[in-house]
Structures are given as structure tokens and as C-alpha cells.
Amino acid sequence: MKILVCISNVPDTTTRIKLSGDKKSVETNGVQWIINPWDELALTRAMELSEQNAGSIQAISVVSVGDASVEPTLRKALAVGANEAIRVNLVPADSYSVAVQLAEVVKQENPDLVLLGIESSDFNSSGVGAMLAELLGFASVSSVSSLELSSSGLTIKREVEGGTEQLECPLPAILSVQKGIALEPRIPAMRGIMMARSKPLKVVEPVAVEPLSEWIELELPEAKSACKMIPEDNAKELIRLLHEEAKVI
Amino acid sequence: MSVLVYIENRDGQFKKNQLELMSYAKKISEATNQELVTLSIGNVKEEEWARLSAHGATRVLNGENLPNQIDNEVFAQALFAAIELVQPKYLILSDNNTGKALAPRVSVKYRAGIVSGILGLPISYEPFVGKKRAYSGKAFAHVKVNSDLKVLTLSPNSFEIKESSGNVQLEAFEPALPTPKTKVVQADKQMGKLLLSEADIVVSGGRGMKSADNWGPLEELAEVMGAATACSRPVSDEGWRPHHEHVGQTGKIIGPTLYIALGISGAIQHLAGVSSSKVIVAINKDPEAPIFTAADYGIVGDVQKLIPQLIDAYKELKQ
């Protein structure tokens, strides 16, 4: 069995976002780049499955769509334990452009299982997983919070509105995963970092794609006015203010 | 030419966020002068149609014989059948698990651009530009959609529920659907529990709650206020509360009317996830905690002592 984990390269979660001069993008000076946290959980689960089911998973590949600046993030994925990395040489405009490129990679690589995070922490569109499923016609489950291999394919738990479902899913499959799927992400060990340097990182050229949407401007949230402090022994005053002043209760 | 909205029922009822979605679709249909068509899937209680009617619904494609929770791929086929039938210019869904699973499939099938998690009405219709959260709540993006069909998933609590006179006409909707590839072997429902995504008020606990055993009073406060419960990342990582309650950059991004943070210090990742709440209340024993920079009202104090006092004060107010 081959697993392909799709990875987005995003600013570290502690980054304070500043806009570039034309307000079309964010200032990247001094930004640390990381594996999108949900994609990192997907990779972690792929590693766990490989360890728990000795011999049944032959290879874990990672793929990212981006220019050369995403390579350190792909190397980190290799250092964590992926066997090979693929970079599609395109700065993507929207979820659709990413999904189209990933679909091509899937057709070339023929993985049995494609894993990706439920969203990326920069665009927050939750689009790529379901788009990829629709493009490829694979079995697909979204909002996956638990994943095990079974004799017939996969046993999955997913979140639906107001509850959870347990499902049986055949292979090949595409799953978008969320919190709960794996424990703590792994920190690469020195040995892993050394080994990652000699693992293959393949660059492929993109196929032509017309984006369906574009970001024309970014804005930052308005600054909050100062917090109104209430004495510790006066919960009653807080409730009064929420009722009479803020009018939210 | 129409505006098609999918209104989701839960146990046969339409929850508040679906009435918000209905009001929103009504407004879009008026602004663009197009017929409003509502899609419903699964069995809905009879009296619920009047509520939908009171929020603007008229023509309803009633897929009452279709299963309520179905495989994403099959569900998408039902949606495609509705799109073929009414040829919409706008397809409107909730920005929840269902909408996130379906909107991208429609996007691929019809080459339609999406504004996922659109915040309220668009900035402009021609060209179509909508506003959404970006960088997990640390910024907003203006997204321009170029395609003929536009797919919008509405962020909860971003549009005010409006009553309007509708006149529901139910129309049987029975598309032929393929056999699903996946098979549901077990379904667990959180009966009666208010969902985070549906709540006006959210009561949330952090590490300052000290242990999993201290959640009783917090749950009681949520109960009396009609609020959903949530938590910060360390709390869900510790296993004190389930993962689906985690709000913040890597958990759920929420925007309730009132967010009450109890014993939450307010790391930048947490603030990103709650910053679009209308009013934020923070209670923390550390006066330097960053949560106070994001809060509208604050108390420096011990949450264990203050929660029971808040319960009493709220009950007194409501008497």
C-alpha cells in the first residue's frame, strides 16, 4: 500500500500577520514556515499506521504545490519519516488550481490512500480534499477524526453535524483529516534530518489550469478598544453590563 | 436563473443557523432579482415548514425520501440534480461539515468559484466579491469569483435572521442516486446538545480550570445561559475535554455573539480562533494575560470562585 500526504506550506501559527504594501499578500520577512498543522497530523497518522501495520505500507510520499520556497517544509516531512517528496512547480491561485495539480500527481503516482488536512491555516477554504475526490472519483470521507486499516480497506470515524459516524471505506480513497486523527506531531530527530538530505525530492511542472477565484485584497481586523475591568467580587456587575450595555444577554 | 439554498435539518428540525442561512439566501435572491429555491433532504417535521416559510422560503425541492446523512459523493449527486433542475446563479450552503464537503464538489463539476465561509453579504455583486476569514482569523480576504455559478458557504453568525413572508410550496424531489462507496456502520448523535457552530453564547475553559473534574460548574453556567461549551488547545490535548470543543487556530474558528473565556491565557493561536466574536469576556487570575487585550470585559480573579457567582447573577437577572 502506498500513501500520499498532501502538504501546504504555511506561516508558523505564532506569526503576527502583517500585510504587504499592495495589501494583496502578507509580509513574509521574518516568517517561519511550517507544515500546515492539519497536514502534519495526516503525516503523523500515516507514520503511525506504517509502524502499527508492519510491512503493509510500502511507501509514504508527500506532495506540495509551490515554488522552491516550499522545499524546506518538504524536507522537514522527509525528516519526520516520509520516503519521498514531490513538488509541483506552481504558485497556486486558489484551491481549485491546487486540486487540479494534485489530481495529476495522484494519476502519476497511483497511491492507494491520499491524506490531507481539512483546511490550510492560511487560506482556510477546506476545498482541496473534496475537489480532489470529485476530480478522481475515489471513495472519499471528510472531517475524519480516526483512521485504522481493515481487511477490506479503512475503518473511519468522521464528524457530521451533531454527531459522529463510523464508516467502512474501500481503497483507493481520499480522506481529509482533522484533530483527533493522531497524537502530537513528531519532531524530526538529527538522524532523520541527515537522512532527509539524501531522500528524493522530485520537481514536476504544472498542468495548465484557470483559477476560479482570486484574492484581490487583504485586510486586518480592527483593533479592539480597551478592556473594561470589573472588580473581582462583582460578578453581578459583569452580568448587568452584558445585559444593559453590550446587550448580548 | 435562481438562487439555490440547501437547508439542512437536524432530527427533522431546522436549527437557528439554518434560519440565518434562509434569511441570507432570501436577501441574495432579492438583491439579484432571481427566484429563490430551497433544497431539503431527509424527513422534516410538518410544523417546521411554517418556520421556514416565515423566513422567506417559497419553492422547496423536498427530498423527503432521501437519507439525511449520506456519503459525500452521493450527496453531491443529489445536489447536482437540483442544480440541473433550477439552473442557479448562486448556490448557498452552510460553512459546516456538510457545506465544506459539498461545495468543492460543485465547484469542480461546474467550474464554479467558491467563497468559503463568506461573512455576510458580498462587498459587490458585479463583479462578485465576498469577504472571508484568512490566516485562521488573523486577517480577512476579499475573494473575487469569476465564474457564472457562484458557490457560497455562509459563516455562522455573520448574518441577522430576518422574518419575511414566504409561502412554502413543496415539490417532490427524487433524483436517482448511485450506490455509495462508503458504508456507515454506526452513527452517534449528540442529542439535544447545543453545537458550537450553532451557539450564540459560548462558555470556554482553559488550563486555569486546573483539572477535568472542575468542569461541572462551567457546564452549569453554559446550561443556564443556553450556551455551548468549548475549550482551549491545552485542555483538549490533555484530554480534559473532547477535541471537537477545541477553539483556536488549529481547532474551530468561531464568531458567537458572546464568548466567555474562563482561565484561558489567550495565546495568539487561541485569539485568532475567537477574535470575531461580538463581545469577549475574560476571567483570569493573571492581570497580564494576553486574553485581556482581546476582551471587552474582564475580571482578574479565580474562576472556581467566580463561576458560581456568575450563575447566581445570571439567574437573578432572568427572574
PDB file of C-alpha atoms in Angstrom, chain B residues 73-270:
ATOM      1  CA  GLU B  73     -20.222  11.644  -3.282  1.00  0.00           C
ATOM      2  CA  VAL B  74     -23.858  10.522  -3.372  1.00  0.00           C
ATOM      3  CA  PHE B  75     -24.985  13.668  -1.570  1.00  0.00           C
ATOM      4  CA  ALA B  76     -23.184  15.710  -4.225  1.00  0.00           C
ATOM      5  CA  GLN B  77     -25.123  13.825  -6.929  1.00  0.00           C
ATOM      6  CA  ALA B  78     -28.386  14.927  -5.287  1.00  0.00           C
ATOM      7  CA  LEU B  79     -27.118  18.494  -5.289  1.00  0.00           C
ATOM      8  CA  PHE B  80     -26.102  18.235  -8.966  1.00  0.00           C
ATOM      9  CA  ALA B  81     -29.621  17.020  -9.823  1.00  0.00           C
ATOM     10  CA  ALA B  82     -31.093  20.089  -8.090  1.00  0.00           C
ATOM     11  CA  ILE B  83     -28.648  22.361  -9.939  1.00  0.00           C
ATOM     12  CA  GLU B  84     -29.621  20.827 -13.301  1.00  0.00           C
ATOM     13  CA  LEU B  85     -33.267  21.384 -12.427  1.00  0.00           C
ATOM     14  CA  VAL B  86     -33.185  25.045 -11.388  1.00  0.00           C
ATOM     15  CA  GLN B  87     -30.006  26.340 -13.103  1.00  0.00           C
ATOM     16  CA  PRO B  88     -28.884  28.588 -10.245  1.00  0.00           C
ATOM     17  CA  LYS B  89     -26.524  31.555 -10.450  1.00  0.00           C
ATOM     18  CA  TYR B  90     -25.850  31.164  -6.738  1.00  0.00           C
ATOM     19  CA  LEU B  91     -25.613  28.019  -4.647  1.00  0.00           C
ATOM     20  CA  ILE B  92     -25.672  28.754  -0.929  1.00  0.00           C
ATOM     21  CA  LEU B  93     -24.656  26.276   1.796  1.00  0.00           C
ATOM     22  CA  SER B  94     -23.669  26.467   5.473  1.00  0.00           C
ATOM     23  CA  ASP B  95     -19.981  26.656   6.250  1.00  0.00           C
ATOM     24  CA  ASN B  96     -20.176  23.482   8.340  1.00  0.00           C
ATOM     25  CA  ASN B  97     -19.068  19.858   7.848  1.00  0.00           C
ATOM     26  CA  THR B  98     -21.748  19.345   5.190  1.00  0.00           C
ATOM     27  CA  GLY B  99     -21.062  22.540   3.250  1.00  0.00           C
ATOM     28  CA  LYS B 100     -17.294  22.018   3.406  1.00  0.00           C
ATOM     29  CA  ALA B 101     -17.748  18.528   1.916  1.00  0.00           C
ATOM     30  CA  LEU B 102     -20.168  19.516  -0.864  1.00  0.00           C
ATOM     31  CA  ALA B 103     -19.234  22.997  -2.104  1.00  0.00           C
ATOM     32  CA  PRO B 104     -15.849  21.901  -3.553  1.00  0.00           C
ATOM     33  CA  ARG B 105     -17.511  19.068  -5.494  1.00  0.00           C
ATOM     34  CA  VAL B 106     -19.946  21.501  -7.099  1.00  0.00           C
ATOM     35  CA  SER B 107     -17.004  23.765  -7.829  1.00  0.00           C
ATOM     36  CA  VAL B 108     -15.221  21.030  -9.800  1.00  0.00           C
ATOM     37  CA  LYS B 109     -18.328  19.746 -11.584  1.00  0.00           C
ATOM     38  CA  TYR B 110     -19.497  23.174 -12.816  1.00  0.00           C
ATOM     39  CA  ARG B 111     -16.161  25.058 -12.785  1.00  0.00           C
ATOM     40  CA  ALA B 112     -17.732  27.343 -10.194  1.00  0.00           C
ATOM     41  CA  GLY B 113     -15.706  29.573  -7.883  1.00  0.00           C
ATOM     42  CA  ILE B 114     -16.335  29.383  -4.128  1.00  0.00           C
ATOM     43  CA  VAL B 115     -16.252  31.917  -1.353  1.00  0.00           C
ATOM     44  CA  SER B 116     -15.946  29.544   1.585  1.00  0.00           C
ATOM     45  CA  GLY B 117     -17.032  30.927   4.927  1.00  0.00           C
ATOM     46  CA  ILE B 118     -18.359  34.146   3.419  1.00  0.00           C
ATOM     47  CA  LEU B 119     -19.030  36.775   6.087  1.00  0.00           C
ATOM     48  CA  GLY B 120     -22.451  38.286   5.456  1.00  0.00           C
ATOM     49  CA  LEU B 121     -23.474  39.982   2.220  1.00  0.00           C
ATOM     50  CA  PRO B 122     -20.958  40.420  -0.598  1.00  0.00           C
ATOM     51  CA  ILE B 123     -18.857  43.571  -0.971  1.00  0.00           C
ATOM     52  CA  SER B 124     -20.127  43.770  -4.558  1.00  0.00           C
ATOM     53  CA  TYR B 125     -22.264  41.634  -6.897  1.00  0.00           C
ATOM     54  CA  GLU B 126     -20.777  42.747 -10.243  1.00  0.00           C
ATOM     55  CA  PRO B 127     -18.037  41.625 -10.103  1.00  0.00           C
ATOM     56  CA  PHE B 128     -18.842  39.255  -7.256  1.00  0.00           C
ATOM     57  CA  VAL B 129     -16.551  39.904  -4.298  1.00  0.00           C
ATOM     58  CA  GLY B 130     -17.079  38.364  -0.868  1.00  0.00           C
ATOM     59  CA  LYS B 131     -15.213  38.720   2.403  1.00  0.00           C
ATOM     60  CA  LYS B 132     -13.888  35.715   4.323  1.00  0.00           C
ATOM     61  CA  ARG B 133     -11.510  34.973   7.182  1.00  0.00           C
ATOM     62  CA  ALA B 134      -7.901  34.226   6.259  1.00  0.00           C
ATOM     63  CA  TYR B 135      -4.843  33.168   8.230  1.00  0.00           C
ATOM     64  CA  SER B 136      -7.200  31.466  10.675  1.00  0.00           C
ATOM     65  CA  GLY B 137      -8.865  34.668  11.796  1.00  0.00           C
ATOM     66  CA  LYS B 138      -5.790  36.896  11.813  1.00  0.00           C
ATOM     67  CA  ALA B 139      -6.862  38.634   8.588  1.00  0.00           C
ATOM     68  CA  PHE B 140      -9.730  38.893   6.103  1.00  0.00           C
ATOM     69  CA  ALA B 141      -9.563  38.292   2.365  1.00  0.00           C
ATOM     70  CA  HIS B 142     -11.693  39.834  -0.377  1.00  0.00           C
ATOM     71  CA  VAL B 143     -12.341  36.991  -2.801  1.00  0.00           C
ATOM     72  CA  LYS B 144     -13.431  37.650  -6.369  1.00  0.00           C
ATOM     73  CA  VAL B 145     -15.329  34.890  -8.150  1.00  0.00           C
ATOM     74  CA  ASN B 146     -15.175  34.919 -11.928  1.00  0.00           C
ATOM     75  CA  SER B 147     -17.495  32.040 -12.832  1.00  0.00           C
ATOM     76  CA  ASP B 148     -21.139  32.193 -13.843  1.00  0.00           C
ATOM     77  CA  LEU B 149     -22.279  29.969 -10.969  1.00  0.00           C
ATOM     78  CA  LYS B 150     -21.068  31.195  -7.582  1.00  0.00           C
ATOM     79  CA  VAL B 151     -20.883  28.872  -4.597  1.00  0.00           C
ATOM     80  CA  LEU B 152     -21.109  30.493  -1.163  1.00  0.00           C
ATOM     81  CA  THR B 153     -20.779  28.785   2.209  1.00  0.00           C
ATOM     82  CA  LEU B 154     -22.070  31.180   4.868  1.00  0.00           C
ATOM     83  CA  SER B 155     -20.070  31.588   8.051  1.00  0.00           C
ATOM     84  CA  PRO B 156     -22.391  31.059  11.061  1.00  0.00           C
ATOM     85  CA  ASN B 157     -23.483  34.195  12.975  1.00  0.00           C
ATOM     86  CA  SER B 158     -22.493  36.513  10.141  1.00  0.00           C
ATOM     87  CA  PHE B 159     -25.993  37.500   9.001  1.00  0.00           C
ATOM     88  CA  GLU B 160     -29.003  38.550  11.038  1.00  0.00           C
ATOM     89  CA  ILE B 161     -32.072  36.321  10.980  1.00  0.00           C
ATOM     90  CA  LYS B 162     -34.922  38.199   9.293  1.00  0.00           C
ATOM     91  CA  GLU B 163     -38.556  37.226   9.218  1.00  0.00           C
ATOM     92  CA  SER B 164     -40.247  37.707   5.874  1.00  0.00           C
ATOM     93  CA  SER B 165     -43.434  36.445   4.350  1.00  0.00           C
ATOM     94  CA  GLY B 166     -42.920  33.340   2.326  1.00  0.00           C
ATOM     95  CA  ASN B 167     -45.323  30.772   1.046  1.00  0.00           C
ATOM     96  CA  VAL B 168     -43.823  27.318   1.055  1.00  0.00           C
ATOM     97  CA  GLN B 169     -44.693  25.166  -1.934  1.00  0.00           C
ATOM     98  CA  LEU B 170     -43.330  21.649  -1.529  1.00  0.00           C
ATOM     99  CA  GLU B 171     -42.223  19.930  -4.691  1.00  0.00           C
ATOM    100  CA  ALA B 172     -41.233  16.252  -4.617  1.00  0.00           C
ATOM    101  CA  PHE B 173     -37.528  15.790  -5.340  1.00  0.00           C
ATOM    102  CA  GLU B 174     -36.480  12.207  -6.032  1.00  0.00           C
ATOM    103  CA  PRO B 175     -33.301  12.049  -8.087  1.00  0.00           C
ATOM    104  CA  ALA B 176     -31.838   8.629  -8.885  1.00  0.00           C
ATOM    105  CA  LEU B 177     -28.703   8.239  -6.811  1.00  0.00           C
ATOM    106  CA  PRO B 178     -25.769   5.850  -7.173  1.00  0.00           C
ATOM    107  CA  THR B 179     -24.804   3.316  -4.522  1.00  0.00           C
ATOM    108  CA  PRO B 180     -22.344   4.844  -2.057  1.00  0.00           C
ATOM    109  CA  LYS B 181     -18.767   3.565  -1.963  1.00  0.00           C
ATOM    110  CA  THR B 182     -18.599   4.054   1.796  1.00  0.00           C
ATOM    111  CA  LYS B 183     -20.819   2.333   4.341  1.00  0.00           C
ATOM    112  CA  VAL B 184     -21.928   3.831   7.659  1.00  0.00           C
ATOM    113  CA  VAL B 185     -21.732   1.108  10.293  1.00  0.00           C
ATOM    114  CA  GLN B 186     -22.577   3.220  13.308  1.00  0.00           C
ATOM    115  CA  ALA B 187     -23.929   6.735  13.928  1.00  0.00           C
ATOM    116  CA  ASP B 188     -23.805   8.528  17.273  1.00  0.00           C
ATOM    117  CA  LYS B 189     -25.788  11.685  17.806  1.00  0.00           C
ATOM    118  CA  GLN B 190     -25.245  14.309  20.448  1.00  0.00           C
ATOM    119  CA  MET B 191     -28.949  14.536  21.159  1.00  0.00           C
ATOM    120  CA  GLY B 192     -30.201  17.859  22.424  1.00  0.00           C
ATOM    121  CA  LYS B 193     -26.718  19.258  22.933  1.00  0.00           C
ATOM    122  CA  LEU B 194     -26.130  22.729  21.558  1.00  0.00           C
ATOM    123  CA  LEU B 195     -23.433  22.668  18.883  1.00  0.00           C
ATOM    124  CA  LEU B 196     -20.539  25.104  18.959  1.00  0.00           C
ATOM    125  CA  SER B 197     -21.330  26.151  15.414  1.00  0.00           C
ATOM    126  CA  GLU B 198     -24.943  26.888  16.298  1.00  0.00           C
ATOM    127  CA  ALA B 199     -24.430  28.757  19.576  1.00  0.00           C
ATOM    128  CA  ASP B 200     -24.937  32.469  20.227  1.00  0.00           C
ATOM    129  CA  ILE B 201     -23.097  32.214  23.503  1.00  0.00           C
ATOM    130  CA  VAL B 202     -20.010  30.092  24.109  1.00  0.00           C
ATOM    131  CA  VAL B 203     -18.560  29.353  27.549  1.00  0.00           C
ATOM    132  CA  SER B 204     -14.984  28.190  27.235  1.00  0.00           C
ATOM    133  CA  GLY B 205     -12.437  26.855  29.730  1.00  0.00           C
ATOM    134  CA  GLY B 206      -8.662  26.853  29.695  1.00  0.00           C
ATOM    135  CA  ARG B 207      -5.792  25.465  31.699  1.00  0.00           C
ATOM    136  CA  GLY B 208      -6.823  27.776  34.557  1.00  0.00           C
ATOM    137  CA  MET B 209      -9.718  25.374  35.188  1.00  0.00           C
ATOM    138  CA  LYS B 210      -6.991  23.179  36.757  1.00  0.00           C
ATOM    139  CA  SER B 211      -8.437  19.712  36.042  1.00  0.00           C
ATOM    140  CA  ALA B 212     -11.062  17.765  34.106  1.00  0.00           C
ATOM    141  CA  ASP B 213     -13.015  17.335  37.346  1.00  0.00           C
ATOM    142  CA  ASN B 214     -13.723  21.068  37.615  1.00  0.00           C
ATOM    143  CA  TRP B 215     -15.929  21.301  34.533  1.00  0.00           C
ATOM    144  CA  GLY B 216     -19.255  20.773  36.349  1.00  0.00           C
ATOM    145  CA  PRO B 217     -19.821  24.441  37.273  1.00  0.00           C
ATOM    146  CA  LEU B 218     -18.732  25.589  33.788  1.00  0.00           C
ATOM    147  CA  GLU B 219     -21.252  23.243  32.203  1.00  0.00           C
ATOM    148  CA  GLU B 220     -23.903  24.508  34.591  1.00  0.00           C
ATOM    149  CA  LEU B 221     -23.138  28.107  33.596  1.00  0.00           C
ATOM    150  CA  ALA B 222     -23.438  27.128  29.921  1.00  0.00           C
ATOM    151  CA  GLU B 223     -26.691  25.332  30.643  1.00  0.00           C
ATOM    152  CA  VAL B 224     -28.358  28.284  32.405  1.00  0.00           C
ATOM    153  CA  MET B 225     -27.173  30.735  29.726  1.00  0.00           C
ATOM    154  CA  GLY B 226     -28.198  28.487  26.830  1.00  0.00           C
ATOM    155  CA  ALA B 227     -24.577  28.370  25.700  1.00  0.00           C
ATOM    156  CA  ALA B 228     -22.338  25.780  24.079  1.00  0.00           C
ATOM    157  CA  THR B 229     -19.155  24.690  25.844  1.00  0.00           C
ATOM    158  CA  ALA B 230     -15.679  24.987  24.363  1.00  0.00           C
ATOM    159  CA  CYS B 231     -12.069  24.815  25.481  1.00  0.00           C
ATOM    160  CA  SER B 232      -8.536  25.915  24.640  1.00  0.00           C
ATOM    161  CA  ARG B 233      -5.933  23.706  22.997  1.00  0.00           C
ATOM    162  CA  PRO B 234      -4.023  22.563  26.127  1.00  0.00           C
ATOM    163  CA  VAL B 235      -7.323  21.379  27.595  1.00  0.00           C
ATOM    164  CA  SER B 236      -8.176  19.168  24.616  1.00  0.00           C
ATOM    165  CA  ASP B 237      -4.553  17.989  24.328  1.00  0.00           C
ATOM    166  CA  GLU B 238      -4.663  16.937  27.992  1.00  0.00           C
ATOM    167  CA  GLY B 239      -7.850  15.024  27.242  1.00  0.00           C
ATOM    168  CA  TRP B 240      -9.874  17.026  29.774  1.00  0.00           C
ATOM    169  CA  ARG B 241     -12.392  17.801  27.022  1.00  0.00           C
ATOM    170  CA  PRO B 242     -13.105  16.252  23.586  1.00  0.00           C
ATOM    171  CA  HIS B 243     -11.246  17.558  20.511  1.00  0.00           C
ATOM    172  CA  HIS B 244     -14.381  18.897  18.876  1.00  0.00           C
ATOM    173  CA  GLU B 245     -14.631  21.506  21.658  1.00  0.00           C
ATOM    174  CA  HIS B 246     -11.201  22.997  20.897  1.00  0.00           C
ATOM    175  CA  VAL B 247     -11.478  26.542  19.563  1.00  0.00           C
ATOM    176  CA  GLY B 248      -8.471  28.360  18.161  1.00  0.00           C
ATOM    177  CA  GLN B 249      -6.279  28.411  15.116  1.00  0.00           C
ATOM    178  CA  THR B 250      -5.961  24.631  14.781  1.00  0.00           C
ATOM    179  CA  GLY B 251      -9.380  23.860  16.211  1.00  0.00           C
ATOM    180  CA  LYS B 252     -12.656  25.558  15.387  1.00  0.00           C
ATOM    181  CA  ILE B 253     -12.817  29.203  14.350  1.00  0.00           C
ATOM    182  CA  ILE B 254     -15.970  30.679  15.855  1.00  0.00           C
ATOM    183  CA  GLY B 255     -17.779  34.010  15.942  1.00  0.00           C
ATOM    184  CA  PRO B 256     -20.549  33.909  18.551  1.00  0.00           C
ATOM    185  CA  THR B 257     -22.320  36.964  19.954  1.00  0.00           C
ATOM    186  CA  LEU B 258     -20.748  36.381  23.360  1.00  0.00           C
ATOM    187  CA  TYR B 259     -17.575  34.417  24.144  1.00  0.00           C
ATOM    188  CA  ILE B 260     -16.743  33.847  27.815  1.00  0.00           C
ATOM    189  CA  ALA B 261     -13.126  32.751  28.367  1.00  0.00           C
ATOM    190  CA  LEU B 262     -12.572  31.184  31.787  1.00  0.00           C
ATOM    191  CA  GLY B 263      -8.988  30.569  32.837  1.00  0.00           C
ATOM    192  CA  ILE B 264      -7.709  30.993  29.267  1.00  0.00           C
ATOM    193  CA  SER B 265      -4.474  32.956  28.963  1.00  0.00           C
ATOM    194  CA  GLY B 266      -5.076  33.827  25.309  1.00  0.00           C
ATOM    195  CA  ALA B 267      -2.180  32.596  23.162  1.00  0.00           C
ATOM    196  CA  ILE B 268      -2.177  34.203  19.701  1.00  0.00           C
ATOM    197  CA  GLN B 269      -3.487  30.936  18.207  1.00  0.00           C
ATOM    198  CA  HIS B 270      -6.468  30.991  20.574  1.00  0.00           C
TER     199      HIS B 270
END
